[in-house]
Short mmCIF file of N, CA and C in Angstrom, two decimals:
data_model
loop_
_atom_site.label_atom_id
_atom_site.label_comp_id
_atom_site.label_asym_id
_atom_site.label_seq_id
_atom_site.Cartn_x
_atom_site.Cartn_y
_atom_site.Cartn_z
N MET A 13 17.05 -7.00 -14.66
CA MET A 13 17.44 -6.82 -13.27
C MET A 13 16.73 -5.59 -12.69
N ILE A 14 16.42 -5.64 -11.42
CA ILE A 14 15.75 -4.54 -10.72
C ILE A 14 16.72 -3.37 -10.56
N ASP A 15 16.20 -2.16 -10.73
CA ASP A 15 17.00 -0.97 -10.47
C ASP A 15 17.36 -0.96 -8.98
N ALA A 16 18.63 -0.76 -8.68
CA ALA A 16 19.11 -0.85 -7.30
C ALA A 16 18.51 0.23 -6.40
N GLY A 17 18.06 1.34 -6.96
CA GLY A 17 17.44 2.38 -6.16
C GLY A 17 16.18 1.91 -5.46
N TRP A 18 15.49 0.94 -6.06
CA TRP A 18 14.27 0.39 -5.45
C TRP A 18 14.58 -0.35 -4.15
N LEU A 19 15.80 -0.85 -4.02
CA LEU A 19 16.18 -1.52 -2.77
C LEU A 19 16.14 -0.55 -1.60
N ASN A 20 16.61 0.68 -1.82
CA ASN A 20 16.57 1.68 -0.75
C ASN A 20 15.13 2.08 -0.42
N ILE A 21 14.31 2.26 -1.45
CA ILE A 21 12.91 2.63 -1.22
C ILE A 21 12.18 1.50 -0.49
N GLY A 22 12.41 0.27 -0.94
CA GLY A 22 11.79 -0.89 -0.28
C GLY A 22 12.25 -1.02 1.16
N SER A 23 13.51 -0.75 1.40
CA SER A 23 14.05 -0.82 2.76
C SER A 23 13.39 0.22 3.66
N LEU A 24 13.22 1.43 3.14
CA LEU A 24 12.56 2.49 3.91
C LEU A 24 11.11 2.13 4.22
N ILE A 25 10.39 1.65 3.22
CA ILE A 25 8.98 1.28 3.42
C ILE A 25 8.84 0.15 4.42
N LEU A 26 9.67 -0.89 4.28
CA LEU A 26 9.60 -2.02 5.21
C LEU A 26 10.02 -1.62 6.62
N GLY A 27 10.97 -0.70 6.73
CA GLY A 27 11.36 -0.20 8.05
C GLY A 27 10.20 0.53 8.72
N LEU A 28 9.47 1.32 7.94
CA LEU A 28 8.30 2.00 8.49
C LEU A 28 7.22 1.01 8.89
N VAL A 29 7.03 -0.03 8.08
CA VAL A 29 6.04 -1.08 8.40
C VAL A 29 6.42 -1.76 9.71
N ALA A 30 7.73 -2.01 9.89
CA ALA A 30 8.21 -2.66 11.12
C ALA A 30 7.88 -1.83 12.35
N TRP A 31 7.81 -0.50 12.21
CA TRP A 31 7.48 0.37 13.34
C TRP A 31 5.99 0.64 13.46
N ILE A 32 5.31 0.74 12.34
CA ILE A 32 3.89 1.11 12.36
C ILE A 32 3.03 -0.01 12.96
N ILE A 33 3.33 -1.25 12.63
CA ILE A 33 2.51 -2.37 13.11
C ILE A 33 2.47 -2.43 14.64
N PRO A 34 3.61 -2.45 15.34
CA PRO A 34 3.50 -2.48 16.80
C PRO A 34 2.95 -1.18 17.38
N ALA A 35 3.18 -0.05 16.71
CA ALA A 35 2.62 1.22 17.19
C ALA A 35 1.09 1.17 17.15
N ILE A 36 0.55 0.60 16.11
CA ILE A 36 -0.91 0.44 16.02
C ILE A 36 -1.41 -0.49 17.12
N ASN A 37 -0.68 -1.55 17.38
CA ASN A 37 -1.04 -2.46 18.48
C ASN A 37 -1.05 -1.75 19.82
N LEU A 38 -0.12 -0.84 20.03
CA LEU A 38 -0.05 -0.11 21.30
C LEU A 38 -1.17 0.92 21.41
N VAL A 39 -1.49 1.59 20.31
CA VAL A 39 -2.53 2.61 20.32
C VAL A 39 -3.91 1.99 20.50
N GLU A 40 -4.13 0.85 19.88
CA GLU A 40 -5.44 0.19 19.96
C GLU A 40 -5.49 -0.79 21.13
N LYS A 41 -4.99 -0.38 22.27
CA LYS A 41 -4.93 -1.27 23.42
C LYS A 41 -6.30 -1.55 24.02
N LYS A 42 -7.29 -0.71 23.72
CA LYS A 42 -8.62 -0.94 24.28
C LYS A 42 -9.33 -2.11 23.61
N GLN A 43 -8.99 -2.35 22.35
CA GLN A 43 -9.60 -3.48 21.66
C GLN A 43 -8.83 -4.75 22.00
N LYS A 44 -9.55 -5.84 22.06
CA LYS A 44 -8.88 -7.12 22.29
C LYS A 44 -8.39 -7.61 20.94
N ASN A 45 -7.09 -7.57 20.75
CA ASN A 45 -6.49 -7.94 19.49
C ASN A 45 -5.83 -9.32 19.65
N ASN A 46 -6.47 -10.33 19.10
CA ASN A 46 -5.94 -11.69 19.21
C ASN A 46 -4.85 -11.98 18.18
N LYS A 47 -4.64 -11.06 17.25
CA LYS A 47 -3.65 -11.29 16.19
C LYS A 47 -2.33 -10.58 16.47
N TRP A 48 -2.09 -10.16 17.69
CA TRP A 48 -0.90 -9.38 17.97
C TRP A 48 0.38 -10.20 17.80
N VAL A 49 0.33 -11.50 18.03
CA VAL A 49 1.52 -12.34 17.84
C VAL A 49 1.88 -12.39 16.36
N THR A 50 0.88 -12.58 15.52
CA THR A 50 1.11 -12.60 14.07
C THR A 50 1.66 -11.26 13.60
N LEU A 51 1.10 -10.17 14.11
CA LEU A 51 1.56 -8.85 13.72
C LEU A 51 2.98 -8.58 14.20
N THR A 52 3.34 -9.13 15.36
CA THR A 52 4.71 -8.99 15.86
C THR A 52 5.69 -9.72 14.94
N ILE A 53 5.31 -10.90 14.50
CA ILE A 53 6.16 -11.66 13.58
C ILE A 53 6.32 -10.91 12.26
N ILE A 54 5.23 -10.32 11.78
CA ILE A 54 5.30 -9.54 10.54
C ILE A 54 6.21 -8.33 10.74
N SER A 55 6.14 -7.70 11.90
CA SER A 55 6.98 -6.54 12.19
C SER A 55 8.46 -6.92 12.16
N PHE A 56 8.81 -7.99 12.85
CA PHE A 56 10.21 -8.43 12.85
C PHE A 56 10.66 -8.87 11.46
N SER A 57 9.77 -9.49 10.71
CA SER A 57 10.10 -9.91 9.35
C SER A 57 10.36 -8.72 8.46
N ALA A 58 9.53 -7.68 8.58
CA ALA A 58 9.73 -6.47 7.79
C ALA A 58 11.07 -5.82 8.13
N CYS A 59 11.42 -5.82 9.40
CA CYS A 59 12.71 -5.28 9.84
C CYS A 59 13.86 -6.06 9.21
N ALA A 60 13.78 -7.38 9.25
CA ALA A 60 14.84 -8.22 8.70
C ALA A 60 14.98 -8.03 7.18
N ILE A 61 13.86 -7.96 6.49
CA ILE A 61 13.90 -7.79 5.03
C ILE A 61 14.45 -6.41 4.68
N ALA A 62 14.10 -5.39 5.46
CA ALA A 62 14.63 -4.04 5.22
C ALA A 62 16.15 -4.04 5.32
N ILE A 63 16.68 -4.73 6.30
CA ILE A 63 18.14 -4.81 6.45
C ILE A 63 18.75 -5.62 5.32
N CYS A 64 18.09 -6.69 4.91
CA CYS A 64 18.58 -7.48 3.76
C CYS A 64 18.64 -6.63 2.50
N PHE A 65 17.64 -5.78 2.29
CA PHE A 65 17.66 -4.89 1.13
C PHE A 65 18.89 -4.00 1.15
N GLN A 66 19.26 -3.52 2.33
CA GLN A 66 20.46 -2.68 2.43
C GLN A 66 21.72 -3.49 2.13
N ILE A 67 21.75 -4.73 2.57
CA ILE A 67 22.90 -5.59 2.26
C ILE A 67 22.98 -5.83 0.76
N PHE A 68 21.84 -6.08 0.12
CA PHE A 68 21.83 -6.28 -1.34
C PHE A 68 22.25 -5.01 -2.08
N TYR A 69 21.86 -3.84 -1.55
CA TYR A 69 22.28 -2.60 -2.18
C TYR A 69 23.80 -2.43 -2.06
N ASN A 70 24.37 -2.76 -0.90
CA ASN A 70 25.82 -2.70 -0.74
C ASN A 70 26.51 -3.69 -1.66
N LEU A 71 25.92 -4.87 -1.84
CA LEU A 71 26.47 -5.84 -2.79
C LEU A 71 26.46 -5.27 -4.20
N TYR A 72 25.39 -4.57 -4.55
CA TYR A 72 25.31 -3.93 -5.87
C TYR A 72 26.44 -2.91 -6.03
N LEU A 73 26.69 -2.12 -5.00
CA LEU A 73 27.78 -1.13 -5.08
C LEU A 73 29.13 -1.81 -5.25
N VAL A 74 29.32 -2.94 -4.60
CA VAL A 74 30.58 -3.68 -4.75
C VAL A 74 30.69 -4.24 -6.17
N LYS A 75 29.58 -4.78 -6.70
CA LYS A 75 29.61 -5.35 -8.05
C LYS A 75 29.94 -4.31 -9.11
N ILE A 76 29.42 -3.10 -8.95
CA ILE A 76 29.73 -2.05 -9.94
C ILE A 76 31.01 -1.31 -9.57
N GLU A 77 31.66 -1.75 -8.51
CA GLU A 77 32.93 -1.21 -8.04
C GLU A 77 32.86 0.27 -7.72
N ASP A 78 31.75 0.68 -7.12
CA ASP A 78 31.59 2.06 -6.66
C ASP A 78 31.96 2.12 -5.18
N PHE A 79 33.24 1.95 -4.93
CA PHE A 79 33.72 1.86 -3.56
C PHE A 79 33.63 3.20 -2.83
N ALA A 80 33.67 4.29 -3.57
CA ALA A 80 33.52 5.61 -2.93
C ALA A 80 32.11 5.74 -2.35
N ALA A 81 31.09 5.32 -3.10
CA ALA A 81 29.71 5.38 -2.60
C ALA A 81 29.55 4.44 -1.41
N LEU A 82 30.16 3.29 -1.49
CA LEU A 82 30.09 2.33 -0.40
C LEU A 82 30.73 2.91 0.87
N ALA A 83 31.88 3.51 0.71
CA ALA A 83 32.56 4.11 1.86
C ALA A 83 31.77 5.28 2.43
N ASP A 84 31.12 6.05 1.56
CA ASP A 84 30.35 7.21 2.02
C ASP A 84 29.08 6.83 2.76
N THR A 85 28.46 5.73 2.38
CA THR A 85 27.15 5.39 2.92
C THR A 85 27.17 4.32 4.01
N MET A 86 28.26 3.61 4.16
CA MET A 86 28.27 2.46 5.08
C MET A 86 28.01 2.84 6.52
N ARG A 87 28.55 3.97 6.98
CA ARG A 87 28.33 4.39 8.37
C ARG A 87 26.85 4.71 8.59
N GLY A 88 26.24 5.42 7.65
CA GLY A 88 24.81 5.74 7.75
C GLY A 88 23.94 4.51 7.75
N VAL A 89 24.29 3.55 6.90
CA VAL A 89 23.54 2.29 6.84
C VAL A 89 23.66 1.53 8.16
N ALA A 90 24.85 1.51 8.73
CA ALA A 90 25.05 0.82 10.00
C ALA A 90 24.25 1.48 11.11
N VAL A 91 24.26 2.80 11.18
CA VAL A 91 23.52 3.52 12.22
C VAL A 91 22.02 3.33 12.02
N ALA A 92 21.55 3.50 10.78
CA ALA A 92 20.11 3.35 10.50
C ALA A 92 19.64 1.93 10.80
N SER A 93 20.43 0.93 10.46
CA SER A 93 20.06 -0.45 10.74
C SER A 93 19.99 -0.72 12.24
N THR A 94 20.93 -0.16 12.97
CA THR A 94 20.93 -0.33 14.43
C THR A 94 19.69 0.32 15.05
N VAL A 95 19.38 1.54 14.62
CA VAL A 95 18.19 2.22 15.12
C VAL A 95 16.93 1.43 14.77
N LEU A 96 16.86 0.95 13.53
CA LEU A 96 15.70 0.16 13.09
C LEU A 96 15.50 -1.06 13.98
N VAL A 97 16.56 -1.79 14.23
CA VAL A 97 16.45 -3.00 15.05
C VAL A 97 16.07 -2.67 16.49
N ILE A 98 16.72 -1.67 17.09
CA ILE A 98 16.45 -1.34 18.49
C ILE A 98 15.01 -0.85 18.67
N VAL A 99 14.56 0.05 17.81
CA VAL A 99 13.20 0.58 17.95
C VAL A 99 12.17 -0.52 17.69
N THR A 100 12.42 -1.37 16.69
CA THR A 100 11.50 -2.48 16.41
C THR A 100 11.39 -3.41 17.61
N ILE A 101 12.51 -3.74 18.20
CA ILE A 101 12.50 -4.62 19.38
C ILE A 101 11.75 -3.96 20.53
N LEU A 102 12.05 -2.69 20.80
CA LEU A 102 11.39 -2.00 21.91
C LEU A 102 9.87 -1.91 21.72
N LEU A 103 9.44 -1.54 20.52
CA LEU A 103 8.00 -1.45 20.27
C LEU A 103 7.31 -2.80 20.44
N ASN A 104 7.95 -3.85 19.96
CA ASN A 104 7.34 -5.17 20.09
C ASN A 104 7.39 -5.70 21.51
N VAL A 105 8.42 -5.34 22.27
CA VAL A 105 8.47 -5.73 23.69
C VAL A 105 7.38 -5.01 24.46
N PHE A 106 7.17 -3.72 24.18
CA PHE A 106 6.08 -2.99 24.83
C PHE A 106 4.74 -3.64 24.49
N THR A 107 4.57 -4.06 23.25
CA THR A 107 3.34 -4.75 22.84
C THR A 107 3.18 -6.05 23.62
N LEU A 108 4.27 -6.79 23.77
CA LEU A 108 4.24 -8.03 24.53
C LEU A 108 3.78 -7.78 25.96
N PHE A 109 4.38 -6.79 26.63
CA PHE A 109 4.00 -6.50 28.01
C PHE A 109 2.56 -6.03 28.11
N LEU A 110 2.12 -5.24 27.17
CA LEU A 110 0.74 -4.75 27.17
C LEU A 110 -0.25 -5.91 27.08
N HIS A 111 -0.01 -6.83 26.17
CA HIS A 111 -0.93 -7.95 25.99
C HIS A 111 -0.75 -9.02 27.08
N ARG A 112 0.44 -9.14 27.60
CA ARG A 112 0.66 -10.10 28.68
C ARG A 112 -0.07 -9.67 29.94
N ASN A 113 -0.05 -8.39 30.24
CA ASN A 113 -0.72 -7.86 31.41
C ASN A 113 -2.24 -7.97 31.29
N ARG A 114 -2.73 -8.03 30.07
CA ARG A 114 -4.18 -8.17 29.87
C ARG A 114 -4.61 -9.62 29.80
N GLY A 115 -3.65 -10.54 29.93
CA GLY A 115 -4.00 -11.95 29.91
C GLY A 115 -4.26 -12.49 28.51
N ALA A 116 -3.66 -11.88 27.50
CA ALA A 116 -3.92 -12.30 26.13
C ALA A 116 -2.97 -13.41 25.68
N LEU A 117 -2.03 -13.80 26.52
CA LEU A 117 -1.10 -14.85 26.12
C LEU A 117 -1.70 -16.23 26.27
#
């Protein structure tokens, strides 16, 4: 079985990927990027998998009956997941408007 600590590391990395991809799309606005739709899907997918990793980590805490750790971390996980989703959506919406205004749709 995979060490449960890797779920948190994977979640952090995928969360960063979910933000970095649309940020790169926004910074490279001078280039005509025809793959922005694919990159947007990858960004949302990375966000979803990052949140799934956190759910699996919470499941691990329940299985080992570490309810104190679960109670201590659940609020932080909820806030971090909310921030991850909101920022990912905003970055990808900005990317959508940027490419829509350039006629790339």
